[in-house]
Short mmCIF file of C-alpha atoms and ligand atoms in Angstrom, two decimals:
data_model
loop_
_atom_site.label_atom_id
_atom_site.label_comp_id
_atom_site.label_asym_id
_atom_site.label_seq_id
_atom_site.Cartn_x
_atom_site.Cartn_y
_atom_site.Cartn_z
CA MET A 148 92.27 121.66 101.15
CA PHE A 149 95.31 119.23 101.72
CA GLY A 150 94.17 119.29 104.92
CA ASN A 151 90.32 117.93 103.70
CA VAL A 152 92.04 115.36 102.58
CA LEU A 153 93.64 114.71 105.40
CA VAL A 154 90.75 114.49 107.60
CA GLY A 155 89.29 112.57 104.38
CA VAL A 156 92.24 109.82 105.15
CA ARG A 157 91.88 109.37 108.34
CA THR A 158 88.42 108.83 108.44
CA LEU A 159 89.18 106.06 105.74
CA GLN A 160 91.76 105.44 108.91
CA TRP A 161 89.08 105.03 111.27
CA ALA A 162 86.20 103.45 108.86
CA ALA A 163 88.69 100.29 108.63
CA LEU A 164 89.77 100.59 111.33
CA CYS A 165 86.27 99.70 112.96
CA LEU A 166 85.62 97.78 110.45
CA GLY A 167 88.89 94.80 111.22
CA LEU A 168 87.18 96.04 114.64
CA LEU A 169 83.32 94.33 113.87
CA ALA A 170 84.79 91.78 110.94
CA ILE A 171 86.85 90.38 114.09
CA THR A 172 84.07 90.66 117.12
CA ALA A 173 81.82 89.23 114.14
CA GLN A 174 83.77 86.03 113.38
CA THR A 175 83.77 85.17 116.91
CA ALA A 176 80.41 85.88 117.73
CA SER A 177 79.43 83.67 115.06
CA ALA A 178 82.45 81.14 115.63
CA ALA A 179 80.55 81.16 118.98
CA ASP A 180 77.01 81.09 118.12
CA CYS A 181 78.09 77.87 115.39
CA ARG A 182 76.72 75.24 118.37
CA GLY A 183 77.80 72.04 118.33
CA HIS A 184 81.80 73.27 116.46
CA PRO A 185 83.83 75.04 118.05
CA GLY A 186 86.65 76.32 116.18
CA ALA A 187 84.35 76.83 113.49
CA LEU A 188 85.83 78.95 110.46
CA GLY A 189 81.87 80.82 110.63
CA THR A 190 80.86 84.01 108.83
CA SER A 191 82.76 86.88 109.60
CA ARG A 192 80.77 89.98 108.44
CA THR A 193 77.33 90.59 106.67
CA LEU A 194 78.26 93.23 103.63
CA VAL A 195 75.62 94.72 102.08
CA VAL A 196 75.12 95.67 98.00
CA ASP A 197 73.87 97.85 95.77
CA PRO A 198 72.86 95.80 92.36
CA ARG A 199 72.82 99.11 90.89
CA GLN A 200 76.24 100.93 92.30
CA HIS A 201 77.77 98.17 91.13
CA PRO A 202 76.25 96.59 88.19
CA ARG A 203 79.24 94.64 87.48
CA ILE A 204 81.88 92.38 90.26
CA GLY A 205 84.14 89.77 89.88
CA THR A 206 88.30 90.39 88.51
CA MET A 207 87.92 87.69 86.15
CA GLN A 208 86.42 89.57 83.76
CA TYR A 209 85.25 93.52 85.29
CA ALA A 210 87.18 96.04 86.79
CA GLU A 211 86.17 95.92 89.90
CA THR A 212 85.21 93.04 92.31
CA LEU A 213 83.19 93.36 96.18
CA PRO A 214 84.82 95.66 98.61
CA LEU A 215 86.70 93.47 101.27
CA GLY A 216 89.56 93.47 102.75
CA ASP A 217 92.60 90.82 102.79
CA HIS A 218 91.95 87.32 104.10
CA GLU A 219 88.02 87.76 103.42
CA VAL A 220 86.80 85.04 101.12
CA VAL A 221 83.32 85.25 99.33
CA LEU A 222 81.67 81.13 99.09
CA THR A 223 79.24 80.85 95.64
CA PHE A 224 78.69 77.75 94.14
CA ASP A 225 76.62 77.40 91.18
CA ASP A 226 74.52 75.20 88.66
CA GLY A 227 72.09 73.54 91.35
CA PRO A 228 70.26 72.61 93.12
CA LEU A 229 71.23 68.74 92.63
CA PRO A 230 70.06 66.79 95.86
CA ARG A 231 72.27 64.55 95.98
CA ASN A 232 74.91 66.67 95.81
CA SER A 233 74.04 70.02 97.50
CA ASN A 234 72.30 69.36 100.23
CA GLN A 235 76.04 67.84 100.97
CA VAL A 236 77.23 71.23 100.25
CA LEU A 237 74.31 72.91 102.72
CA ASP A 238 75.65 70.23 105.26
CA ILE A 239 79.56 71.23 105.03
CA LEU A 240 78.67 74.45 105.32
CA ALA A 241 76.68 74.07 108.28
CA SER A 242 78.39 72.40 109.28
CA GLN A 243 81.35 75.10 109.74
CA CYS A 244 78.12 78.28 110.35
CA VAL A 245 79.46 79.46 106.66
CA LYS A 246 77.20 81.87 104.45
CA ALA A 247 77.18 81.53 101.14
CA THR A 248 76.00 82.25 97.33
CA PHE A 249 74.29 80.04 94.86
CA PHE A 250 73.38 80.83 91.58
CA ILE A 251 70.98 78.49 90.16
CA ILE A 252 69.91 76.91 86.88
CA GLY A 253 65.72 77.62 86.61
CA ARG A 254 65.45 73.76 84.87
CA MET A 255 67.46 73.10 87.54
CA ALA A 256 64.54 74.24 90.33
CA GLN A 257 61.49 73.33 88.63
CA SER A 258 63.64 69.90 89.41
CA ALA A 259 64.76 69.99 92.39
CA PRO A 260 62.46 72.77 93.99
CA GLU A 261 62.68 71.42 97.89
CA GLY A 262 66.54 72.13 96.86
CA VAL A 263 66.38 75.90 96.25
CA ARG A 264 63.50 76.38 99.78
CA LYS A 265 65.89 74.94 101.56
CA LEU A 266 69.59 77.07 100.67
CA ARG A 267 66.71 79.81 102.02
CA ASP A 268 66.13 78.68 104.83
CA ALA A 269 69.56 78.10 106.36
CA GLY A 270 70.19 81.33 104.85
CA HIS A 271 72.12 82.27 102.06
CA SER A 272 71.70 83.62 99.00
CA ILE A 273 70.00 82.69 96.00
CA GLY A 274 70.86 84.18 92.66
CA THR A 275 70.48 82.91 89.83
CA HIS A 276 72.17 81.60 86.77
CA THR A 277 69.32 81.36 83.31
CA GLN A 278 66.90 78.39 82.81
CA ASN A 279 69.17 76.05 80.63
CA HIS A 280 72.67 76.67 81.47
CA PRO A 281 73.55 77.77 77.73
CA THR A 282 77.20 78.11 77.07
CA GLY A 283 77.48 80.43 74.28
CA MET A 284 75.23 83.90 74.95
CA LYS A 285 77.46 86.07 73.70
CA ARG A 286 76.55 84.81 70.15
CA MET A 287 72.94 84.09 71.35
CA SER A 288 70.58 86.88 69.75
CA ILE A 289 69.14 89.10 72.71
CA GLU A 290 65.83 87.96 72.33
CA ARG A 291 66.27 84.55 73.09
CA ALA A 292 69.28 85.70 75.68
CA ARG A 293 66.50 87.81 77.54
CA GLN A 294 64.62 84.93 77.55
CA GLU A 295 66.85 83.14 79.15
CA ILE A 296 68.12 85.05 81.93
CA ASP A 297 64.16 85.92 82.53
CA ASP A 298 62.88 82.27 82.99
CA GLY A 299 65.23 81.70 85.04
CA ILE A 300 64.26 83.91 87.64
CA ALA A 301 60.62 82.86 87.17
CA SER A 302 61.65 79.38 87.76
CA VAL A 303 63.43 80.75 91.02
CA LYS A 304 60.84 82.45 92.04
CA THR A 305 57.92 79.47 91.16
CA ALA A 306 60.52 77.09 94.16
CA LEU A 307 61.18 79.71 96.02
CA GLY A 308 57.20 81.15 96.65
CA ASP A 309 58.68 84.34 97.53
CA ASP A 310 60.37 86.82 94.96
CA ALA A 311 61.44 88.70 98.48
CA ALA A 312 63.58 85.60 98.73
CA LEU A 313 65.32 85.96 95.56
CA ALA A 314 68.81 87.69 95.36
CA PRO A 315 69.49 90.45 92.01
CA PHE A 316 72.46 88.45 91.30
CA PHE A 317 72.79 86.94 88.50
CA ARG A 318 75.86 84.37 87.30
CA ILE A 319 76.60 83.75 82.72
CA PRO A 320 76.97 80.33 82.05
CA GLY A 321 80.37 80.32 81.71
CA LEU A 322 81.41 83.53 81.94
CA SER A 323 80.47 83.62 78.99
CA ARG A 324 79.99 87.82 78.81
CA ALA A 325 78.07 89.75 76.65
CA ASP A 326 77.53 93.34 76.41
CA GLY A 327 74.13 93.11 75.10
CA VAL A 328 73.93 90.74 78.26
CA GLU A 329 75.18 92.83 80.74
CA ASP A 330 73.37 96.05 79.44
CA TYR A 331 70.11 94.12 79.69
CA LEU A 332 70.58 92.58 82.97
CA ALA A 333 72.07 96.35 84.23
CA SER A 334 68.67 98.07 83.17
CA GLN A 335 66.31 95.38 84.88
CA GLY A 336 68.86 95.87 88.65
CA ILE A 337 70.44 92.92 88.52
CA GLN A 338 74.22 92.69 89.73
CA ILE A 339 76.44 90.15 87.44
CA TRP A 340 78.92 88.24 89.22
CA SER A 341 81.55 87.05 87.48
CA ALA A 342 84.47 85.91 90.44
CA ASP A 343 88.11 86.04 91.49
CA PHE A 344 88.74 82.68 90.81
CA PRO A 345 87.75 79.17 89.63
CA ALA A 346 88.74 75.78 91.12
CA ASP A 347 87.87 74.42 87.87
CA ASP A 348 85.92 72.13 89.56
CA TRP A 349 83.98 70.95 86.56
CA HIS A 350 86.84 69.60 85.19
CA HIS A 351 87.55 65.73 85.27
CA ILE A 352 89.89 66.09 88.11
CA SER A 353 90.22 64.67 91.52
CA SER A 354 88.56 66.59 94.56
CA SER A 355 92.54 67.31 95.36
CA ARG A 356 93.93 68.70 92.98
CA VAL A 357 90.57 70.99 93.51
CA TYR A 358 91.59 71.94 96.94
CA ASP A 359 94.66 73.02 95.88
CA ILE A 360 93.67 75.35 92.56
CA ALA A 361 90.89 76.74 95.28
CA ILE A 362 94.11 77.65 97.89
CA LYS A 363 96.54 78.48 95.29
CA ARG A 364 94.98 80.70 93.90
CA LEU A 365 92.73 82.33 97.30
CA GLU A 366 96.79 82.52 98.27
CA ALA A 367 97.45 84.66 95.28
CA LYS A 368 95.07 87.50 95.14
CA GLY A 369 94.25 86.78 98.75
CA ARG A 370 90.83 88.13 99.57
CA GLY A 371 88.25 87.95 96.63
CA ILE A 372 85.00 85.39 95.03
CA LEU A 373 85.52 81.33 95.00
CA LEU A 374 84.16 79.92 91.72
CA LEU A 375 82.50 76.06 93.29
CA HIS A 376 79.57 73.49 91.76
CA ASP A 377 77.89 72.23 94.68
CA ILE A 378 76.42 69.64 92.04
CA GLN A 379 79.96 67.90 91.60
CA ALA A 380 80.71 65.16 93.33
CA ARG A 381 84.61 66.32 93.25
CA THR A 382 83.59 69.35 95.13
CA VAL A 383 82.08 67.91 97.75
CA ALA A 384 84.56 66.40 98.00
CA ALA A 385 87.15 68.89 99.15
CA LEU A 386 84.70 70.51 100.04
CA PRO A 387 85.61 69.86 104.09
CA ARG A 388 89.20 70.49 103.55
CA ILE A 389 89.36 73.81 101.99
CA LEU A 390 87.19 75.78 104.93
CA ARG A 391 89.41 73.76 107.59
CA GLU A 392 92.18 75.45 105.14
CA LEU A 393 90.54 78.64 105.42
CA ASN A 394 90.70 78.66 108.66
CA ALA A 395 93.58 77.35 109.79
CA ARG A 396 94.78 80.38 107.34
CA ARG A 397 93.14 83.11 108.88
CA TYR A 398 91.06 83.71 106.40
CA ARG A 399 87.32 85.05 107.23
CA ILE A 400 84.09 84.06 105.34
CA VAL A 401 81.39 87.18 103.75
CA HIS A 402 78.09 86.46 103.01
CA VAL A 403 76.90 88.74 100.38
CA VAL A 404 73.00 90.47 100.43
CA PRO A 405 71.60 92.65 98.83
CA ALA A 406 70.82 96.16 100.02
CA THR A 407 66.85 96.69 100.44
CA PRO A 408 65.33 99.32 101.90
CA GLU A 409 64.79 98.16 104.89
CA GLN A 410 69.13 96.83 104.90
CA PRO A 411 70.97 99.79 102.88
CA ALA A 412 74.17 99.33 101.63
CA THR A 413 77.28 98.91 104.06
CA PRO A 414 78.94 101.86 103.58
CA THR A 415 82.75 101.59 100.62
CA GLU A 416 84.64 103.74 99.01
CA PRO A 417 85.36 103.73 95.39
CA GLN A 418 88.78 101.97 95.25
CA GLN A 419 86.94 99.56 98.14
CA TRP A 420 86.04 97.56 95.12
CA GLN A 421 89.01 97.36 92.92
CA LEU A 422 90.92 94.24 94.18
CA HIS A 423 94.49 95.84 93.76
CA PRO A 424 94.27 99.88 94.28
CA PRO A 425 97.08 101.68 93.17
CA SER A 426 98.88 102.36 95.76
CA GLU A 427 99.85 106.71 96.81
CA ASN A 428 103.42 105.21 96.85
CA VAL A 429 103.08 103.76 93.63
CA ALA A 430 103.79 105.92 90.35
CA ILE A 431 100.90 105.02 88.20
CA SER A 432 102.46 103.93 84.36
CA ARG A 433 98.84 104.26 83.07
CA TRP A 434 97.60 107.43 80.85
CA PRO A 435 93.66 107.79 82.14
CA LYS A 436 91.01 106.27 79.89
CA ILE A 437 89.98 109.42 76.78
CA PRO A 438 86.00 110.15 78.55
CA ASN A 439 84.32 109.18 75.29
CA PHE A 440 83.14 111.81 73.80
CA VAL A 441 79.77 112.18 71.35
CA PHE A 442 81.32 114.04 69.47
CA ALA A 443 78.56 114.11 67.12
CA ASP A 444 76.17 115.47 69.24
CA VAL A 445 79.51 118.84 68.93
CA GLU A 446 78.44 121.78 66.48
CA MET A 447 81.48 122.07 64.74
CA LEU A 448 83.51 125.14 64.43
CA SER A 449 83.26 126.47 60.50
CA ALA A 450 86.33 127.39 58.79
CA PRO A 451 87.86 130.49 58.36
CA ALA A 452 86.55 132.13 55.00
CA LEU A 453 88.85 134.78 53.16
CA ALA A 454 85.66 137.11 53.57
CA ASP A 455 86.96 136.80 56.89
CA LEU A 456 89.76 139.17 57.06
CA ASP A 457 88.08 142.03 55.39
CA GLY A 458 87.95 145.35 56.85
CA PRO A 459 84.11 146.67 57.22
CA ASP A 460 83.33 147.98 54.18
CA GLY A 461 85.08 144.99 52.73
CA ALA A 462 88.37 145.81 51.92
CA LEU A 463 90.74 143.80 52.82
CA LEU A 464 93.20 144.57 55.72
CA PRO A 465 95.59 147.07 54.90
CA LEU A 466 99.43 145.50 55.20
CA PRO A 467 102.29 146.90 58.04
CA GLU A 468 102.76 149.92 57.48
CA SER A 469 106.57 149.94 56.13
CA LEU A 470 105.94 147.64 53.10
CA ASP A 471 102.65 150.19 52.18
CA ARG A 472 105.22 152.91 52.75
CA ALA A 473 107.92 151.07 51.04
CA ARG A 474 105.30 150.31 47.99
CA PRO A 475 106.77 152.91 44.69
CA TYR A 476 104.74 154.94 42.58
CA ALA A 477 105.39 155.41 38.74
CA HIS A 478 103.62 158.18 37.06
CA GLY A 479 100.92 158.02 39.62
CA VAL A 480 100.43 154.21 39.44
CA PRO A 481 102.01 152.26 41.88
CA LEU A 482 104.20 149.72 40.68
CA PRO A 483 104.44 146.02 42.13
CA ARG A 484 105.20 145.13 45.58
CA GLN A 485 108.20 144.67 46.94
CA ALA A 486 108.60 141.33 48.61
CA PRO A 487 108.86 141.87 52.38
CA TRP A 488 111.44 139.27 52.58
CA PRO A 489 115.17 140.88 51.97
CA ARG A 490 117.29 140.57 49.26
CA GLN A 491 119.28 137.62 48.46
CA SER A 492 123.57 138.58 48.78
CA PRO A 493 125.95 136.73 47.37
CA LEU A 494 128.29 134.89 49.23
CA PRO A 495 131.54 135.92 50.71
CA SER A 496 133.81 135.00 47.19
CA GLU A 497 136.48 132.78 48.67
CA THR A 498 139.57 133.80 49.82
CA ALA A 499 141.96 131.09 51.77
CA GLU A 500 143.26 128.24 49.93
CA THR A 501 140.59 126.06 50.67
CA ALA A 502 141.90 122.13 51.20
CA LEU A 503 141.32 119.55 48.98
CA PRO A 504 140.87 115.97 49.91
CA VAL A 505 143.51 113.84 49.70
CA PRO A 506 142.70 111.41 46.30
CA SER A 507 142.50 108.50 45.72
CA PRO A 508 146.60 106.33 45.16
CA GLY A 509 144.37 104.74 42.30
CA VAL A 510 144.25 108.24 41.03
CA PHE A 511 148.11 108.75 39.49
CA GLU A 512 148.74 104.94 38.94
CA ILE A 513 150.12 104.69 35.48
CA PRO A 514 151.42 100.95 34.20
CA GLU A 515 155.32 101.15 34.75
CA LYS A 516 155.21 99.07 31.22
CA SER A 517 153.35 102.06 29.33
CA TYR A 518 154.79 104.60 30.80
CA ALA A 519 158.39 103.50 30.49
CA ALA A 520 157.27 102.72 26.79
CA LEU A 521 156.23 106.31 26.58
CA LEU A 522 159.02 108.24 27.54
CA ALA A 523 161.27 105.59 25.32
CA SER A 524 158.95 106.34 22.27
CA SER A 525 158.64 109.39 22.38
CA PRO A 526 160.59 112.68 23.61
CA ALA A 527 158.49 115.29 22.04
CA SER A 528 156.58 114.00 25.32
CA ARG A 529 158.97 113.46 27.42
CA ARG A 530 160.60 117.35 25.69
CA ALA A 531 157.57 118.88 27.24
CA GLU A 532 157.26 117.32 30.68
CA GLN A 533 160.61 119.30 30.73
CA ALA A 534 159.76 121.95 30.06
CA ALA A 535 156.41 122.38 31.79
CA GLN A 536 158.71 121.34 35.15
CA GLY A 537 160.53 125.05 34.62
CA GLN A 538 157.14 126.31 34.20
CA PRO A 539 155.54 128.21 37.53
CA ARG A 540 154.17 126.17 39.80
CA PRO A 541 150.50 126.69 41.11
CA THR A 542 152.08 124.16 43.09
CA LYS A 543 155.06 123.13 44.96
CA LEU A 544 156.06 119.41 43.91
CA THR A 545 157.57 117.15 46.68
CA SER A 546 159.20 113.97 46.07
CA ILE A 547 159.82 111.53 48.13
CA GLU A 548 164.42 111.38 48.98
CA ASP A 549 166.50 108.94 47.55
CA ASP A 550 167.74 108.38 51.55
CA GLU A 551 164.49 109.01 52.89
CA PRO A 552 163.16 105.83 55.72
CA ARG A 553 159.83 105.29 53.20
CA ARG A 554 157.01 103.42 54.33
CA SER A 555 155.55 100.41 51.98
CA VAL A 556 152.01 99.99 52.05
CA ARG A 557 151.46 96.22 49.95
CA GLY A 558 148.32 97.41 48.64
CA ASN A 559 147.02 95.38 45.85
CA SER A 560 148.59 97.34 43.05
CA ARG A 561 147.69 95.14 39.54
CA LEU A 562 152.07 95.26 39.28
CA GLY A 563 152.53 94.15 42.62
CA ARG A 564 154.52 96.54 43.93
CA ALA A 565 154.22 99.11 46.56
CA GLN A 566 153.14 101.94 46.74
CA HIS A 567 154.40 104.94 48.57
CA THR A 568 152.47 107.90 49.55
CA ARG A 569 153.57 110.67 52.32
CA LEU A 570 152.04 113.75 52.96
CA SER A 571 153.59 116.96 53.43
CA ARG A 572 151.95 121.19 54.90
CA HIS A 573 152.84 123.23 52.09
CA PRO A 574 155.01 125.70 53.25
CA GLY A 575 153.46 129.27 54.51
CA ARG A 576 149.76 128.02 52.31
CA GLY A 577 148.13 126.10 53.63
CA GLY A 578 146.48 123.09 52.80
CA TRP A 579 148.34 119.26 52.68
CA HIS A 580 149.36 118.50 49.61
CA ALA A 581 149.90 114.47 48.93
CA ALA A 582 152.75 113.33 47.06
CA HIS A 583 152.82 109.91 45.02
CA SER A 584 155.79 108.28 43.64
CA ARG A 585 155.81 105.07 42.36
CA ASN A 586 158.27 102.49 44.62
CA VAL A 587 160.21 101.81 40.80
CA ALA A 588 162.59 99.33 40.43
CA PRO A 589 166.42 99.89 41.07
CA GLY A 590 167.70 102.31 37.97
CA MET A 591 164.80 104.01 37.28
CA SER A 592 163.53 107.65 37.46
CA ARG A 593 161.06 109.56 40.63
CA ILE A 594 158.80 110.87 39.39
CA PRO A 595 156.90 113.00 41.57
CA VAL A 596 153.11 114.16 41.57
CA ALA A 597 151.58 116.51 43.09
CA VAL A 598 148.03 117.39 43.91
CA ARG A 599 146.54 120.35 45.23
ZN1 LIG B 643 77.11 77.05 85.61
#
């Protein structure tokens, strides 16, 4: 398997090498054959394509484009013929021995049929571009779209007088693609040509700007289909400079023709029809496309019924033996089954002393005035407290010695006094106890408070 892959890769490399050599040879021959124009750009090679295998091309809209090598360019011209400008375009191309593809409007062909025949006689490829150049084919009915397509083809054929001279190439006006139009053209074996980059020559811009855009966009992609308009005067003015620059930058012109029984399609690999095929050295971040399954044609599986769980005799399948054996009987009558889950056991009693969180000092805060009043007015309360101090206490009381350095935190006490909080670990019992004492005024008793 791996060996086959290697052989395949080497074959591909050899094919590419041979293709390159052929291209160089063809370019040399073409430039040499361009009589009277030494150093002309020429046409490097002829690419034969099968529209049925690749019905839509041009990366401006589609996944595929022509299988061009690096620095290979295909020139296309739309909307003609308009003799005043189109004839100049023909002369300019002839001066460089360049072959291109023209997309003819049927109505223009009716007006200037000799212009269409000039294209054929010069050896260019001729496709169609509808009858009336509607700009919104995606919004029109498919019946009207088909009429536009068919009428355009008929008009160009009439102008040519030779059906075989018309290539099954079509460009949608304004590149206004629509599914119905694409499906119809594919059913007719007609290849839709989008483009890889336009030069914006239908806008009101200068010919210098057309040149700049054409070269800049070509350089950005390195190869591809250039969309121009032979009816535009600015294109006529820009074209000689564009061709000279292509020649200077070592671009090569490729002429595209349709496959015929006598002229089969140029052998290509599928990845050559992608402008930037993914490299083996680059991880692909895109997930593969999900196939478009036709779920309506797939029989649905039925949900299992309870009867599916029955035994052969219709009885329910027995439970596992361990559960069945544990089923008790009383007086010959089976008692309800025991629940299969284990008995709940009580949680182990907590014997260890748990540590409690330190309570907020505010819990023990007593307004000083209230406490002083309590001491003064209620001897019974004082006696009760003293008695309480004499009783066995559940926890050790902690007090702050007078001579102990105090760490006071001045908080938001309503009395405006500092409050003293200390944490101490009770010896031998574990757990943290908080002792809070009010930082009282001199002469007042310090009241220890303990919590646990
Ligand atoms: Zn057009």
